[in-house]
XYZ file of C-alpha atoms in Angstrom:
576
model
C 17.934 -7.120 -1.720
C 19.696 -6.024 2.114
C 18.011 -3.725 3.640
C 19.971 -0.906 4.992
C 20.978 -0.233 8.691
C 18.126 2.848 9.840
C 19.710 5.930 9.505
C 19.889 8.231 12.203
C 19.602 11.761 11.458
C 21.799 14.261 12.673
C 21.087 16.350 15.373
C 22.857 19.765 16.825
C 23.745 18.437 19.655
C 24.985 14.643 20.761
C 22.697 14.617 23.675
C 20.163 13.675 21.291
C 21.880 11.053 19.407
C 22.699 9.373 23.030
C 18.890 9.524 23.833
C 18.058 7.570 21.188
C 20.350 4.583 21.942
C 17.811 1.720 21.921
C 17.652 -1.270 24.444
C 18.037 -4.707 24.051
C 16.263 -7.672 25.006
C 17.342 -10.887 25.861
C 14.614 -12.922 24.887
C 14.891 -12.055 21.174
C 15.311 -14.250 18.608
C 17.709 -13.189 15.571
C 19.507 -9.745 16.992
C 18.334 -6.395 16.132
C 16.578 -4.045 13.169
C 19.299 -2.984 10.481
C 21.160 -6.345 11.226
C 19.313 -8.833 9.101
C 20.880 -11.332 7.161
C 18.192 -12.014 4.419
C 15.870 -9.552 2.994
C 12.329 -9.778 5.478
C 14.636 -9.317 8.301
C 14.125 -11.992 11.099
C 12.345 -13.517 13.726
C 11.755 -16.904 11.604
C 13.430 -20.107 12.604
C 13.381 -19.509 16.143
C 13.465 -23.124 18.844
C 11.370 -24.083 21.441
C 11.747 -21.442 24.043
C 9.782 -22.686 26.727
C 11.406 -25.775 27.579
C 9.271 -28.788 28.827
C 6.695 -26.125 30.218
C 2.817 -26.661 28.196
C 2.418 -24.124 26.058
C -1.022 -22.005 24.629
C -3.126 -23.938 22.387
C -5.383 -20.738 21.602
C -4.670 -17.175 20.781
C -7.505 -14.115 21.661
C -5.970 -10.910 19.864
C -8.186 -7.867 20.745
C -7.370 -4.724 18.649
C -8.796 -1.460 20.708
C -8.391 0.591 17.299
C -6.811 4.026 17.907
C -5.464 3.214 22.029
C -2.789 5.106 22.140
C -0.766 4.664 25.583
C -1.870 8.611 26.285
C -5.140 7.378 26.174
C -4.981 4.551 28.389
C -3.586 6.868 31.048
C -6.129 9.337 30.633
C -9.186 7.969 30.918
C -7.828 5.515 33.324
C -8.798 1.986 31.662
C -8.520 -0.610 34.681
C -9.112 -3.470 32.765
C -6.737 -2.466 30.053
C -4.275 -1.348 33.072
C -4.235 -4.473 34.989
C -3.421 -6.785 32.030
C -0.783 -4.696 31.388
C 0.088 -5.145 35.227
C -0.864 -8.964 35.813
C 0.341 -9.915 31.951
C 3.753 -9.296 30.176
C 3.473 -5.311 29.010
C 6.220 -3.610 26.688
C 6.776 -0.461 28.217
C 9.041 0.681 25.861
C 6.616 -0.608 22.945
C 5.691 1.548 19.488
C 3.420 0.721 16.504
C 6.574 0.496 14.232
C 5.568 1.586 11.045
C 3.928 4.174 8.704
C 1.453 4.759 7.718
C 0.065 4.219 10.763
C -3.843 3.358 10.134
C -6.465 1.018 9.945
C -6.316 -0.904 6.837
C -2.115 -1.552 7.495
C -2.010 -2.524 10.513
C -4.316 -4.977 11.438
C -3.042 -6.939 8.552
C 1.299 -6.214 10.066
C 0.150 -7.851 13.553
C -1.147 -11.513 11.618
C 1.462 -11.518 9.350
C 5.083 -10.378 10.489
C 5.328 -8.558 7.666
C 6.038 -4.570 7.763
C 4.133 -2.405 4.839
C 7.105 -2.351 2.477
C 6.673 -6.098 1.678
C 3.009 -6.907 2.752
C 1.737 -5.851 -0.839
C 0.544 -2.490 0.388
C 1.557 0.525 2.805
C -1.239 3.041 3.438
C -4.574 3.836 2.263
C -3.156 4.615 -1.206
C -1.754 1.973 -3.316
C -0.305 1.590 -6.535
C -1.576 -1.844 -8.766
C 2.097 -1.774 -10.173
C 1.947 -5.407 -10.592
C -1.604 -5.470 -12.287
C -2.660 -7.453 -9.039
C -6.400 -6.131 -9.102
C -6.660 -6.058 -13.065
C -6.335 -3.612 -15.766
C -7.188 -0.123 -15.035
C -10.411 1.344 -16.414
C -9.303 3.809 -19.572
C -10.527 7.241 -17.622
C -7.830 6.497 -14.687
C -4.839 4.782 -16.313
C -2.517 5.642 -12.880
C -3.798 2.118 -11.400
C -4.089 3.828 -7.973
C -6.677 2.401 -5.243
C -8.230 3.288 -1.720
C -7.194 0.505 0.096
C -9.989 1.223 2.745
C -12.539 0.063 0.149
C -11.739 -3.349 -0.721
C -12.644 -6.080 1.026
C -11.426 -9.281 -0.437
C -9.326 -7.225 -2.535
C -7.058 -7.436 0.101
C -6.120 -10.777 -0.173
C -5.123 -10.701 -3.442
C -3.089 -8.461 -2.111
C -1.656 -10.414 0.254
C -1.330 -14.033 -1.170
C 0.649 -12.379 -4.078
C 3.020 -10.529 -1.695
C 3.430 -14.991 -0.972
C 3.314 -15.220 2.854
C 1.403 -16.679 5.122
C -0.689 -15.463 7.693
C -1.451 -16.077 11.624
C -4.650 -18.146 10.787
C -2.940 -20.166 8.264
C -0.139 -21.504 10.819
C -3.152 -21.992 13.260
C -5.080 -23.955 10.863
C -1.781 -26.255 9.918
C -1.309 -27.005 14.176
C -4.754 -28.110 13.933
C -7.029 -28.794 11.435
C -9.869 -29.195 13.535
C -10.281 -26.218 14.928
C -11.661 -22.376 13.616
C -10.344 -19.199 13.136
C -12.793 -16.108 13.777
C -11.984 -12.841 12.792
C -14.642 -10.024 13.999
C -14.604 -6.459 13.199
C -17.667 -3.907 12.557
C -15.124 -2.513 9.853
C -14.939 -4.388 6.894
C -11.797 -3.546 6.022
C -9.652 -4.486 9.326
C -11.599 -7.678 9.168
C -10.647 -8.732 6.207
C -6.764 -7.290 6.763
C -6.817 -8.929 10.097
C -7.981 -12.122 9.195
C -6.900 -12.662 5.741
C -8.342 -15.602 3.278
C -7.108 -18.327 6.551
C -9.925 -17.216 8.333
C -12.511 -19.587 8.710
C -14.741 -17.077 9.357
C -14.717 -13.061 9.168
C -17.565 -11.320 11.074
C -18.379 -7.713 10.165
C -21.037 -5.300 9.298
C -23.341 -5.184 5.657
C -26.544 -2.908 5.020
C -29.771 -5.229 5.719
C -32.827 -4.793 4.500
C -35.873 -3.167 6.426
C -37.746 -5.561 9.196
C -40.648 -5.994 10.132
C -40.546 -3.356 13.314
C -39.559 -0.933 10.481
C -36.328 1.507 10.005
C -33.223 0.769 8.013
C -30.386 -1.867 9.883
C -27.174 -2.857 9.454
C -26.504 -6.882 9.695
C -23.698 -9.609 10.297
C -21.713 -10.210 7.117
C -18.738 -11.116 5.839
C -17.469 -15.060 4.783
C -18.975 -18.026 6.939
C -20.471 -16.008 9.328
C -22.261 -18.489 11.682
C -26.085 -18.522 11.729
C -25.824 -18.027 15.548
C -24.683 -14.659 14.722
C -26.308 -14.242 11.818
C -29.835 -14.656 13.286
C -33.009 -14.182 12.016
C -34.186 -10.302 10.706
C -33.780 -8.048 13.682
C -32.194 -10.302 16.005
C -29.289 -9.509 18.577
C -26.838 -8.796 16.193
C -28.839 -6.517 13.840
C -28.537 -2.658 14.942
C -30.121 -0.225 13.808
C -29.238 2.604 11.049
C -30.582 5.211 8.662
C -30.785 7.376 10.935
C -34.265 10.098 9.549
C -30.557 13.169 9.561
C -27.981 12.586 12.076
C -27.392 9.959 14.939
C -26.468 12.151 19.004
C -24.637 15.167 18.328
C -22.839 14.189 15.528
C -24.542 16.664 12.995
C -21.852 20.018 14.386
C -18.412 20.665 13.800
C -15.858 19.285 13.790
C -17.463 15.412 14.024
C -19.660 16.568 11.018
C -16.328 15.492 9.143
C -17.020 12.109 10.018
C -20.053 11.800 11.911
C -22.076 8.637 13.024
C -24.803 6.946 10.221
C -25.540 3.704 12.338
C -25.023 2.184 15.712
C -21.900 0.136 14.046
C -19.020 1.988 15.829
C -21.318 2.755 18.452
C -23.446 1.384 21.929
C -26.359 2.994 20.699
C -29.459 3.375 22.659
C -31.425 -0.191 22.295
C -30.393 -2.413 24.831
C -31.675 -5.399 22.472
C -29.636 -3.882 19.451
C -26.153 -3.361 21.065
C -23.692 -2.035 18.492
C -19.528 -0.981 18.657
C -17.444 -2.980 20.922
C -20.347 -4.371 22.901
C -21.171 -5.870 19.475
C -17.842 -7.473 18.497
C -16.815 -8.485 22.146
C -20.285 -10.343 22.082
C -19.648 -12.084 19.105
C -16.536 -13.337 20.284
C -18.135 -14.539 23.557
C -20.888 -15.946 21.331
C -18.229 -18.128 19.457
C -16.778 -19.231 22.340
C -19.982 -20.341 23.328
C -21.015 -22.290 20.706
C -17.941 -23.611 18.960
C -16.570 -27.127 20.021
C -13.390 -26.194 18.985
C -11.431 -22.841 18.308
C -8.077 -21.672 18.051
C -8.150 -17.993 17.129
C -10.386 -15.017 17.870
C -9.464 -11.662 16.353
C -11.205 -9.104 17.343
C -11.716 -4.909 16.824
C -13.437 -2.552 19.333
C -14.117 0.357 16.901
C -15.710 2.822 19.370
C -12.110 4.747 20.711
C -11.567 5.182 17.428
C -14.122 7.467 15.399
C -14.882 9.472 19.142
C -11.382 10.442 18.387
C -11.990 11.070 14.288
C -14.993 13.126 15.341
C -14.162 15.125 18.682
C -9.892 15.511 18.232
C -8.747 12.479 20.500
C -7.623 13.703 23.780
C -8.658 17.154 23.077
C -12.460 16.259 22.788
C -14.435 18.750 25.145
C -16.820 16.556 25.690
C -20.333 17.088 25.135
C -21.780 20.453 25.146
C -24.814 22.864 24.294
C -28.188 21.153 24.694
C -27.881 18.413 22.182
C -24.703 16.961 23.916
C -24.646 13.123 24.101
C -21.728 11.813 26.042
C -22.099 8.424 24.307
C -20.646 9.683 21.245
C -17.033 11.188 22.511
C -13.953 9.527 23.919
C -14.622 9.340 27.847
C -17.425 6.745 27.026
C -16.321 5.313 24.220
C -12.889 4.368 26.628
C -14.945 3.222 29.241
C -16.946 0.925 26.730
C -14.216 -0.975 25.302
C -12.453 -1.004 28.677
C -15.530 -3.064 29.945
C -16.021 -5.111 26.560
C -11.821 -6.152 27.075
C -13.017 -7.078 30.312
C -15.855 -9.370 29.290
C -13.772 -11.034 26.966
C -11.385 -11.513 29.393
C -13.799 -12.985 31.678
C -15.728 -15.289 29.774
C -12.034 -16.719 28.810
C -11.572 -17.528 32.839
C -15.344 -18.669 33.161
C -14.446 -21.417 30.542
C -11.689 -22.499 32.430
C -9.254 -21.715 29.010
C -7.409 -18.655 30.015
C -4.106 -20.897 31.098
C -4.305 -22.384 27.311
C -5.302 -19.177 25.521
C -2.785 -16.576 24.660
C -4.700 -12.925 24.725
C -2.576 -10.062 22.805
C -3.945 -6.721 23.579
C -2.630 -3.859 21.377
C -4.165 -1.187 18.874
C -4.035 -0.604 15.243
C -2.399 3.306 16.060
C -2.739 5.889 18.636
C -4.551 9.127 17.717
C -3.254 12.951 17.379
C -5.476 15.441 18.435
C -5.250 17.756 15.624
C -4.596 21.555 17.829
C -3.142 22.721 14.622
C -5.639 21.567 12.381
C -5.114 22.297 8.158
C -8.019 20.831 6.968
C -11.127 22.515 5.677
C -13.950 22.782 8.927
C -16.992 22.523 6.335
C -20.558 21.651 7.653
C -21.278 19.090 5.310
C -21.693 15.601 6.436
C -18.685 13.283 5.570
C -16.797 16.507 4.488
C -13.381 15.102 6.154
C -12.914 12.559 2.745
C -11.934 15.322 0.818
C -9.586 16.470 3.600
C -7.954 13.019 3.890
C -8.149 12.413 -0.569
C -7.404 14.065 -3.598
C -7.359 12.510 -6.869
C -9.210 9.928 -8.670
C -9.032 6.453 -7.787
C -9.994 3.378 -9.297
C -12.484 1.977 -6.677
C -13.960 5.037 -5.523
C -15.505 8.714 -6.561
C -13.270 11.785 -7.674
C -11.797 13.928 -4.993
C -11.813 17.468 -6.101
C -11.962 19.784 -3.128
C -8.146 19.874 -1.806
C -7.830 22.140 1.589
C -6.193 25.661 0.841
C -3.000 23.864 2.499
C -2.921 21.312 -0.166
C -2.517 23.695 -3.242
C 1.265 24.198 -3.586
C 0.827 19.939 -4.494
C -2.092 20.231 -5.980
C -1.070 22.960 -7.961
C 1.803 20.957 -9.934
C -1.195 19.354 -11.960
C 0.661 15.709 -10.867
C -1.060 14.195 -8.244
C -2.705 10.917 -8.864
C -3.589 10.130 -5.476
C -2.822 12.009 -2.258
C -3.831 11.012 1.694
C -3.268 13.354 4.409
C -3.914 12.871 7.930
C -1.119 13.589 10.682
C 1.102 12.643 7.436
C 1.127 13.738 3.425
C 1.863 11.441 1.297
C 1.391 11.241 -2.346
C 1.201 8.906 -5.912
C 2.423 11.242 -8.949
C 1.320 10.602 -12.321
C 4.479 11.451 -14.153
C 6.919 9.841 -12.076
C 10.092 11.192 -13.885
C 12.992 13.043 -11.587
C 11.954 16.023 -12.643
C 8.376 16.020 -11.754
C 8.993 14.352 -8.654
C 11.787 17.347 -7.819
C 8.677 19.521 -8.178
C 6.328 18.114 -6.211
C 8.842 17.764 -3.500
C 9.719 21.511 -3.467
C 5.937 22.122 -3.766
C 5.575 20.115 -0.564
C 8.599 21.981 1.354
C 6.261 25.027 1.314
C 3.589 23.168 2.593
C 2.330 24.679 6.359
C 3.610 22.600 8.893
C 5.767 20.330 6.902
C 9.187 19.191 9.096
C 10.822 17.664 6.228
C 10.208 15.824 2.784
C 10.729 12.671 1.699
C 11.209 10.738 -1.578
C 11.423 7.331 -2.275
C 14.579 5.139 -3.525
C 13.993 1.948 -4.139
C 13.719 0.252 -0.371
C 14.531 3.370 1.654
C 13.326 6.872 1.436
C 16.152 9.792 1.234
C 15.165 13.498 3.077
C 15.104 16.239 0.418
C 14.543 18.891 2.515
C 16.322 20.294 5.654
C 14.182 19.656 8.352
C 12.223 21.891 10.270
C 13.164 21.451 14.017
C 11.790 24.865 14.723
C 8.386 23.762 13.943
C 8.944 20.942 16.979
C 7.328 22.153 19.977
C 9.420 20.135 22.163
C 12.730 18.683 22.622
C 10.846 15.088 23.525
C 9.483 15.339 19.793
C 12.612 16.547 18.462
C 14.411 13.342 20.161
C 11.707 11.174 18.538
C 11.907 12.524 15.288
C 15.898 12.039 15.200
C 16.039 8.464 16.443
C 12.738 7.466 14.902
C 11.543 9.265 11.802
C 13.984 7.574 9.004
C 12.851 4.339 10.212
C 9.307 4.845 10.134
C 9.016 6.444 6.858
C 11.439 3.438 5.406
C 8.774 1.108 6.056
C 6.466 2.387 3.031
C 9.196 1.987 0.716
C 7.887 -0.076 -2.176
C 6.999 0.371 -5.740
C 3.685 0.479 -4.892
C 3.903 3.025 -1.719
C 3.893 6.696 -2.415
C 6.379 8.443 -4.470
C 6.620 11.486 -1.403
C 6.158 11.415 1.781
C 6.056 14.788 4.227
C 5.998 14.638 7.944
C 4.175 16.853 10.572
C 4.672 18.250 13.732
C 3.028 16.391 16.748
C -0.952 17.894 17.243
C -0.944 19.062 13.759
C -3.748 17.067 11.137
C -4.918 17.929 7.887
C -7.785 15.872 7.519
C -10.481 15.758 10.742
C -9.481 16.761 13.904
C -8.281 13.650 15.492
C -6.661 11.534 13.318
C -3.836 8.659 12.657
C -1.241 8.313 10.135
C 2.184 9.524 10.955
C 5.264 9.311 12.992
C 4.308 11.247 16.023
C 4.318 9.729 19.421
C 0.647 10.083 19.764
C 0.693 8.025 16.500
C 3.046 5.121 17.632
C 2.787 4.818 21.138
C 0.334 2.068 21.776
C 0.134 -0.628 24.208
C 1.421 -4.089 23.441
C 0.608 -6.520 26.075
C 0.676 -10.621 26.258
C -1.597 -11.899 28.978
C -3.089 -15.546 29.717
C -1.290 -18.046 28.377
C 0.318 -19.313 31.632
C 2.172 -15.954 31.600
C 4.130 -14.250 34.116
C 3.643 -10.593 34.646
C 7.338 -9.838 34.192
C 7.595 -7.002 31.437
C 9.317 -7.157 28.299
C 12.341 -4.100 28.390
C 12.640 -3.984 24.757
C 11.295 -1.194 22.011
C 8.415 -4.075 21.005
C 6.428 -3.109 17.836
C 3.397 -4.603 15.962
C 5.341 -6.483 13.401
C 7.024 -8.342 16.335
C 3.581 -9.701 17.910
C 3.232 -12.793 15.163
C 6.846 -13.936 15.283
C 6.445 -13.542 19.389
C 2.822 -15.636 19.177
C 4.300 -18.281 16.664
C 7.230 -18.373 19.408
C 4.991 -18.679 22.666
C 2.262 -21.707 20.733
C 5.495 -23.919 19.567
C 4.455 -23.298 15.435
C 7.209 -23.527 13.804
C 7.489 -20.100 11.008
C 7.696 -21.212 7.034
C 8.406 -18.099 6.105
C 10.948 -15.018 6.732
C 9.292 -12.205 8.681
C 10.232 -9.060 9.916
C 9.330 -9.039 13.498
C 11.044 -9.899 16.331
C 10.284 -13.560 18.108
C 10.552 -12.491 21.597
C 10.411 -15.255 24.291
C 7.262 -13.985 26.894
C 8.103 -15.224 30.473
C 6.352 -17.870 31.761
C 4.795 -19.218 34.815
C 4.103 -23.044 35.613
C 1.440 -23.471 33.296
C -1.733 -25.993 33.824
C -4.061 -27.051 31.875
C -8.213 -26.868 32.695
């Protein structure tokens, strides 16, 4: 099936159309999107590139989960700032896809693969092909939180038949590991898929000795260095006796902290967050005769954001206040735990032979207009971002007053709504689905609806351009919005989709999700690797970063993917 050329909407004025006149790049293997000759687009195939010059044995990708490119100027991140000065940075570069979160895109940068044929799109998903097993008699709709499975997800994605980055590493050499480290379950599992020789990540642990409740290292062949004895280094502690900081008050109350996983925390023996996966991948390093891939997550940028409304947090205030839980530290913690990993790379004399991707999973809109219910209640912000009944999880009952018009139709099997709507209908007839997208059209801050057919998505509503604040988003949403959207359409991504305005969430007050710029602007940089620091000048996006890493190690691709295979410039390259 040929996918079709993106469609660029129509605009009052042709000012805007010539805005959104993309680039090009020379270094690209296979042309441009809406071009491809076969159905996973391009980027497969591609030759050498690099001439007689040595190329990276190794490949470091660290994932700073919600860094949006606002961010990174913000809070000034220096070592984030010079890699993407001293490496090869992509300016012009966007995440590429919808829905923009967690549990999708860790799993787009190892495989090439955008949502639409990856086996699933969002944190909803449809088991249209039975892939997980029958559904349980009370919820015959098959529908799943993909957020909650673990090795779920590759079912998911050795049925969808590719392969992923840790697969092609393990082919060029047998010998060496994979590692794939994330405090979040999820991403690790996404990130590293069932190639991984080892995934890292967080379980509940029983009490120790010294007393309390911990979390510890799990996850599949987790090495005993890491693994330790009870209360080791990589134990931290949880259970907190009510709430961890100043977590416990609106708005991070939606989502507040229950351990020091996505956090520093205050034992220096006990280090959690990013000091606890960048020292994991510095203990691998360490201790590992031979590797070939570390993926890694720094979690801490992201849930300050969740909790305090990304670059709208106010910091900490009133008494309680603790600046360790909002985004100014959490930016300057993974800034110096990118740095570490960095450095421990040059200490071991590997940087020249070890190719270091630096990018996020999505950026994060602070939610100024904000439709979700502010309820004191910790965890409260689930029922903002569900509603429905899935398979692996509770019920979801308590829809937001902006949700109702949907709701209301009595046909929602599964809906997720963060800087985005989108929604699985039980009765999927044209009828039904008519309703639900006219219920959606009257939905507060909706620009426009979408509904899916077959491989694209058509707009069923006019859209709202006076709900755009700016022209900048207006110019965004004409050359981009049609192609982001398009990437969820499968038979198993949602039946409706409805965008938002930028700063407008309906779930917690920062969030992910959607097509905004705060969304999809995130930093993708290539650095070591005998690498010049001349920049890449085209629109670079996460499904392009396998296709460009296969490219840059010499590993010939087996299977049709839908990035890009740019060629990254190169300096004279030794070896250590």
């Amino acid at each position: 099936m040929t996918q079709r050329r993106t469609r660029v909407l129509a605009v009052a004025t042709a000012a805007v159309v010539a805005l959104t006149v993309a680039g090009t790049q020379s270094g690209a293997v296979a042309g441009g999107r809406g071009g491809q000759s076969h159905p996973h687009g391009h980027g497969h195939g591609h030759g050498p590139g690099h001439g007689s010059v040595d190329r990276p044995s190794k490949v470091v990708i660290i994932v700073v989960d919600s860094l949006s490119k606002e961010i990174v100027e913000q809070y000034d991140m220096r070592n984030v700032e010079a890699l993407m000065k001293d490496g090869v940075d992509s300016p012009r570069s966007y995440l590429g896809h919808t829905g923009s979160v967690t549990v999708v895109t860790h799993n787009v940068i190892t495989s090439g693969q955008l949502p639409q044929h990856m086996g699933w799109t969002d944190e909803g998903y449809r088991d249209v092909a039975g892939v997980l097993g029958d559904p349980e008699p009370t919820n015959p709709d098959q529908l799943y939180i993909t957020s909650n499975a673990t090795t779920d997800l590759f079912k998911l994605q050795q049925a969808a038949g590719y392969p992923k980055l840790a697969d092609y590493l393990g082919t060029a050499d047998p010998s060496a590991k994979t590692f794939t480290i994330s405090p979040k379950g999820y991403a690790g599992y996404a990130f590293g898929g069932a190639g991984s020789d080892s995934i890292i990540t967080f379980g509940s642990g029983p009490e120790c000795t010294t007393g309390g409740s911990w979390r510890k290292p799990t996850g599949i062949n987790v090495p005993s260095y890491i693994l330790g004895e009870p209360c080791s280094r990589f134990w931290v502690h949880s259970g907190y006796p009510t709430f961890a900081y100043d977590t416990a008050k609106l708005p991070a109350i939606l989502y507040p902290l229950d351990s020091d996983r996505y956090v520093t925390g205050k034992d220096p023996a006990h280090q959690g967050g990013d000091v606890w996966a960048a020292d994991a991948a510095v203990a691998v390093m360490r201790n590992e005769a031979s590797w070939n891939g570390i993926f890694v997550t720094l979690p801490g940028v992201d849930k300050a954001a969740h909790m305090w409304g990304g670059t709208s947090d106010p910091g900490p205030t009133g008494t309680d206040g603790d600046p360790m839980t909002h985004l100014a530290a959490a930016t300057a913690e993974a800034d110096r735990q990118v740095g570490k990993i960095m450095g421990e790379l040059e200490a071991q004399g590997v940087l020249d032979d070890t190719l270091v991707v630096l990018t996020a999973d999505h950026g994060s809109v602070a939610g100024k207009t904000f439709y979700g219910k502010e309820v004191a209640e910790r965890d409260y912000g689930y029922y903002n971002w569900y509603y429905g009944d899935p398979e692996n999880d509770g019920v979801y009952d308590r829809p937001q007053d902006a949700l109702l018009p949907l709701v209301n139709t009595g046909n929602v099997g599964l809906s997720y709504s963060d800087s985005m709507l989108r929604v699985w209908l039980k009765d999927q007839s044209p009828a039904k689905v008519d309703e639900a997208a006219t219920a959606m059209g009257t939905m507060a801050g909706v620009t426009a609806v979408w509904r899916r057919d077959g491989d694209h998505y058509d707009r069923v509503s006019p859209v709202r351009w006076e709900r755009m604040r700016s022209w900048g988003e207006r110019v965004w949403f004409a050359s981009k919005a049609q192609e982001l959207v398009d990437t969820q359409a499968a038979d198993y991504g949602p039946d409706l989709i409805a965008t938002l305005p930028d700063d407008t969430t309906y779930s917690v007050k920062g969030d992910h999700g959607g097509i905004q710029r705060a969304a999809q602007q995130i930093p993708i940089v290539f650095a070591g690797g005998g690498l010049s620091s001349k920049d890449l000048r085209a629109e670079v996006r996460s499904v392009d970063i396998m296709p460009t890493i296969l490219r840059a190690m010499g590993i010939q691709a087996t299977y049709p993917m839908d990035g890009i295979a740019y060629e990254l410039p190169v300096r004279k390259r030794g070896r250590h």
